[in-house]
Amino acid sequence: MKTLENQTLLYDEDCPLCNLYTTGFVKSGMLDQNGRKSYCQLSEEEQNFVDLKRAPNEIALVDNKNKTVTYGIDSLIKVIGFSFPLIEKVATIKPIHYILKKLYSFISYNRKVIIPGNVKEENKLQCIPDFNYKYRFLFIGFALTITTFVLFGYSNLILNFPKSTIARELILAFGQIVFQSLFLFKFDKQTILNYAGNLMTVSLMGSLILMPILILSQIFQLPQMIILGWFGVTVLIMFLEHFRRIKILKLPFYLSFTWILYRIVALFFILN
């Protein structure tokens, strides 16, 4: 593995995902031991040539010798491409680079709702991405689509449930956002959309947990006890994760219980 030396990635220390992959670059030898640094620890000298508005949105790779900076997907291509030149050649082909850039923005602008972390408020510099309505709505739509199709498939595995439809599952998945928003009417729209993003991440996580049973059911005839039991465990995990995120977002704790209430009401209407 070739090491890209004298280069430092400025990562978001409050983002578990950013911590994970930048640590991976250093441990794998793609970057040297000084190859990552928290954005919040930028020196005054570095603040003179790093774009402080752009860096929270697009991870910055600082060339410590030349005092130049690369941003976003180009930073990652530079790091990975130094060890794997073929990947760099493919990633810089215009159509592919365009797609990668959009995918990077999709993840970066939503990273706080995909894997939230506790913000250390004592830091003067905060690596918080700008609120981007387009990418937030795209993320909610993406999570909504996956959740709808997984729940459609899983509902049809439960014998005592009425036959499911895509429309029903879409209404139920989207309905939770509308229902929960009723309890957030005192908050601004960005807070509501941040919560909605977290809510749909929890739903997406639940869908991913359910998928192994969906796949296995295509191969084996699974007992109803396993199907219902797995669903129950999934709901419990989702509840705990929802509760954890509510604490991070500093929102009213009762949102976790109104979320359960919505599911109980929805179940009542499905069975009747």
JSON list of C-alpha atoms in Angstrom, two decimals, residues 107-197:
[
{"chain": "A", "resi": 107, "resn": "ILE", "atom": "CA", "xyz": [-24.19, 11.42, 1.99]},
{"chain": "A", "resi": 108, "resn": "SER", "atom": "CA", "xyz": [-22.30, 14.48, 3.26]},
{"chain": "A", "resi": 109, "resn": "TYR", "atom": "CA", "xyz": [-25.33, 16.76, 3.58]},
{"chain": "A", "resi": 110, "resn": "ASN", "atom": "CA", "xyz": [-27.25, 13.98, 5.33]},
{"chain": "A", "resi": 111, "resn": "ARG", "atom": "CA", "xyz": [-24.45, 12.58, 7.48]},
{"chain": "A", "resi": 112, "resn": "LYS", "atom": "CA", "xyz": [-25.89, 14.10, 10.66]},
{"chain": "A", "resi": 113, "resn": "VAL", "atom": "CA", "xyz": [-29.16, 12.20, 10.17]},
{"chain": "A", "resi": 114, "resn": "ILE", "atom": "CA", "xyz": [-27.58, 8.98, 8.88]},
{"chain": "A", "resi": 115, "resn": "ILE", "atom": "CA", "xyz": [-25.26, 8.54, 11.88]},
{"chain": "A", "resi": 116, "resn": "PRO", "atom": "CA", "xyz": [-25.74, 11.35, 14.41]},
{"chain": "A", "resi": 117, "resn": "GLY", "atom": "CA", "xyz": [-23.17, 12.13, 17.07]},
{"chain": "A", "resi": 118, "resn": "ASN", "atom": "CA", "xyz": [-23.05, 14.37, 20.12]},
{"chain": "A", "resi": 119, "resn": "VAL", "atom": "CA", "xyz": [-21.72, 17.82, 19.24]},
{"chain": "A", "resi": 120, "resn": "LYS", "atom": "CA", "xyz": [-19.02, 19.20, 21.53]},
{"chain": "A", "resi": 121, "resn": "GLU", "atom": "CA", "xyz": [-20.33, 22.72, 21.99]},
{"chain": "A", "resi": 122, "resn": "GLU", "atom": "CA", "xyz": [-17.12, 24.03, 23.56]},
{"chain": "A", "resi": 123, "resn": "ASN", "atom": "CA", "xyz": [-15.35, 23.93, 20.18]},
{"chain": "A", "resi": 124, "resn": "LYS", "atom": "CA", "xyz": [-15.09, 27.31, 18.48]},
{"chain": "A", "resi": 125, "resn": "LEU", "atom": "CA", "xyz": [-15.21, 25.74, 15.03]},
{"chain": "A", "resi": 126, "resn": "GLN", "atom": "CA", "xyz": [-18.19, 23.51, 14.23]},
{"chain": "A", "resi": 127, "resn": "CYS", "atom": "CA", "xyz": [-18.01, 21.09, 11.32]},
{"chain": "A", "resi": 128, "resn": "ILE", "atom": "CA", "xyz": [-21.73, 21.18, 10.59]},
{"chain": "A", "resi": 129, "resn": "PRO", "atom": "CA", "xyz": [-22.85, 20.87, 6.95]},
{"chain": "A", "resi": 130, "resn": "ASP", "atom": "CA", "xyz": [-25.19, 23.47, 5.52]},
{"chain": "A", "resi": 131, "resn": "PHE", "atom": "CA", "xyz": [-28.85, 22.51, 5.59]},
{"chain": "A", "resi": 132, "resn": "ASN", "atom": "CA", "xyz": [-29.66, 21.42, 2.05]},
{"chain": "A", "resi": 133, "resn": "TYR", "atom": "CA", "xyz": [-33.37, 20.94, 1.37]},
{"chain": "A", "resi": 134, "resn": "LYS", "atom": "CA", "xyz": [-32.83, 19.11, -1.92]},
{"chain": "A", "resi": 135, "resn": "TYR", "atom": "CA", "xyz": [-30.58, 16.43, -0.47]},
{"chain": "A", "resi": 136, "resn": "ARG", "atom": "CA", "xyz": [-32.69, 16.11, 2.68]},
{"chain": "A", "resi": 137, "resn": "PHE", "atom": "CA", "xyz": [-35.85, 15.47, 0.67]},
{"chain": "A", "resi": 138, "resn": "LEU", "atom": "CA", "xyz": [-33.93, 13.05, -1.58]},
{"chain": "A", "resi": 139, "resn": "PHE", "atom": "CA", "xyz": [-32.75, 11.13, 1.47]},
{"chain": "A", "resi": 140, "resn": "ILE", "atom": "CA", "xyz": [-36.23, 10.98, 2.98]},
{"chain": "A", "resi": 141, "resn": "GLY", "atom": "CA", "xyz": [-37.58, 9.80, -0.39]},
{"chain": "A", "resi": 142, "resn": "PHE", "atom": "CA", "xyz": [-34.87, 7.17, -0.69]},
{"chain": "A", "resi": 143, "resn": "ALA", "atom": "CA", "xyz": [-35.48, 5.80, 2.82]},
{"chain": "A", "resi": 144, "resn": "LEU", "atom": "CA", "xyz": [-39.23, 5.95, 2.25]},
{"chain": "A", "resi": 145, "resn": "THR", "atom": "CA", "xyz": [-38.94, 3.87, -0.94]},
{"chain": "A", "resi": 146, "resn": "ILE", "atom": "CA", "xyz": [-36.77, 1.15, 0.64]},
{"chain": "A", "resi": 147, "resn": "THR", "atom": "CA", "xyz": [-39.00, 1.02, 3.74]},
{"chain": "A", "resi": 148, "resn": "THR", "atom": "CA", "xyz": [-42.17, 0.74, 1.65]},
{"chain": "A", "resi": 149, "resn": "PHE", "atom": "CA", "xyz": [-40.97, -2.22, -0.41]},
{"chain": "A", "resi": 150, "resn": "VAL", "atom": "CA", "xyz": [-39.46, -4.10, 2.53]},
{"chain": "A", "resi": 151, "resn": "LEU", "atom": "CA", "xyz": [-42.60, -3.70, 4.65]},
{"chain": "A", "resi": 152, "resn": "PHE", "atom": "CA", "xyz": [-44.72, -4.75, 1.69]},
{"chain": "A", "resi": 153, "resn": "GLY", "atom": "CA", "xyz": [-42.76, -7.98, 1.39]},
{"chain": "A", "resi": 154, "resn": "TYR", "atom": "CA", "xyz": [-42.61, -8.63, 5.13]},
{"chain": "A", "resi": 155, "resn": "SER", "atom": "CA", "xyz": [-46.30, -7.92, 5.76]},
{"chain": "A", "resi": 156, "resn": "ASN", "atom": "CA", "xyz": [-47.20, -10.60, 3.24]},
{"chain": "A", "resi": 157, "resn": "LEU", "atom": "CA", "xyz": [-45.17, -13.14, 5.24]},
{"chain": "A", "resi": 158, "resn": "ILE", "atom": "CA", "xyz": [-47.48, -12.68, 8.24]},
{"chain": "A", "resi": 159, "resn": "LEU", "atom": "CA", "xyz": [-50.44, -14.98, 7.66]},
{"chain": "A", "resi": 160, "resn": "ASN", "atom": "CA", "xyz": [-52.92, -13.21, 9.95]},
{"chain": "A", "resi": 161, "resn": "PHE", "atom": "CA", "xyz": [-52.38, -9.85, 8.24]},
{"chain": "A", "resi": 162, "resn": "PRO", "atom": "CA", "xyz": [-54.67, -8.68, 5.43]},
{"chain": "A", "resi": 163, "resn": "LYS", "atom": "CA", "xyz": [-52.97, -8.79, 2.02]},
{"chain": "A", "resi": 164, "resn": "SER", "atom": "CA", "xyz": [-50.58, -5.86, 1.76]},
{"chain": "A", "resi": 165, "resn": "THR", "atom": "CA", "xyz": [-50.26, -3.36, -1.09]},
{"chain": "A", "resi": 166, "resn": "ILE", "atom": "CA", "xyz": [-47.47, -0.96, -2.02]},
{"chain": "A", "resi": 167, "resn": "ALA", "atom": "CA", "xyz": [-49.89, 1.97, -1.62]},
{"chain": "A", "resi": 168, "resn": "ARG", "atom": "CA", "xyz": [-50.81, 0.94, 1.93]},
{"chain": "A", "resi": 169, "resn": "GLU", "atom": "CA", "xyz": [-47.20, 0.58, 3.04]},
{"chain": "A", "resi": 170, "resn": "LEU", "atom": "CA", "xyz": [-46.24, 3.88, 1.42]},
{"chain": "A", "resi": 171, "resn": "ILE", "atom": "CA", "xyz": [-49.08, 5.68, 3.23]},
{"chain": "A", "resi": 172, "resn": "LEU", "atom": "CA", "xyz": [-48.08, 4.06, 6.55]},
{"chain": "A", "resi": 173, "resn": "ALA", "atom": "CA", "xyz": [-44.39, 4.89, 6.12]},
{"chain": "A", "resi": 174, "resn": "PHE", "atom": "CA", "xyz": [-45.06, 8.50, 5.11]},
{"chain": "A", "resi": 175, "resn": "GLY", "atom": "CA", "xyz": [-47.86, 8.85, 7.64]},
{"chain": "A", "resi": 176, "resn": "GLN", "atom": "CA", "xyz": [-45.44, 8.54, 10.55]},
{"chain": "A", "resi": 177, "resn": "ILE", "atom": "CA", "xyz": [-43.68, 11.73, 9.41]},
{"chain": "A", "resi": 178, "resn": "VAL", "atom": "CA", "xyz": [-46.98, 13.63, 9.25]},
{"chain": "A", "resi": 179, "resn": "PHE", "atom": "CA", "xyz": [-48.20, 12.22, 12.58]},
{"chain": "A", "resi": 180, "resn": "GLN", "atom": "CA", "xyz": [-44.97, 12.98, 14.44]},
{"chain": "A", "resi": 181, "resn": "SER", "atom": "CA", "xyz": [-44.77, 16.46, 12.94]},
{"chain": "A", "resi": 182, "resn": "LEU", "atom": "CA", "xyz": [-48.05, 17.30, 14.71]},
{"chain": "A", "resi": 183, "resn": "PHE", "atom": "CA", "xyz": [-46.11, 17.16, 17.98]},
{"chain": "A", "resi": 184, "resn": "LEU", "atom": "CA", "xyz": [-43.38, 19.46, 16.66]},
{"chain": "A", "resi": 185, "resn": "PHE", "atom": "CA", "xyz": [-45.51, 22.39, 15.49]},
{"chain": "A", "resi": 186, "resn": "LYS", "atom": "CA", "xyz": [-43.67, 24.75, 17.89]},
{"chain": "A", "resi": 187, "resn": "PHE", "atom": "CA", "xyz": [-40.32, 24.01, 16.21]},
{"chain": "A", "resi": 188, "resn": "ASP", "atom": "CA", "xyz": [-38.90, 25.52, 13.01]},
{"chain": "A", "resi": 189, "resn": "LYS", "atom": "CA", "xyz": [-39.04, 23.63, 9.71]},
{"chain": "A", "resi": 190, "resn": "GLN", "atom": "CA", "xyz": [-35.33, 22.72, 9.74]},
{"chain": "A", "resi": 191, "resn": "THR", "atom": "CA", "xyz": [-35.72, 21.03, 13.13]},
{"chain": "A", "resi": 192, "resn": "ILE", "atom": "CA", "xyz": [-38.75, 19.14, 11.83]},
{"chain": "A", "resi": 193, "resn": "LEU", "atom": "CA", "xyz": [-36.88, 18.03, 8.69]},
{"chain": "A", "resi": 194, "resn": "ASN", "atom": "CA", "xyz": [-33.86, 17.01, 10.77]},
{"chain": "A", "resi": 195, "resn": "TYR", "atom": "CA", "xyz": [-36.15, 14.88, 12.89]},
{"chain": "A", "resi": 196, "resn": "ALA", "atom": "CA", "xyz": [-37.88, 13.50, 9.79]},
{"chain": "A", "resi": 197, "resn": "GLY", "atom": "CA", "xyz": [-34.48, 12.52, 8.39]}
]
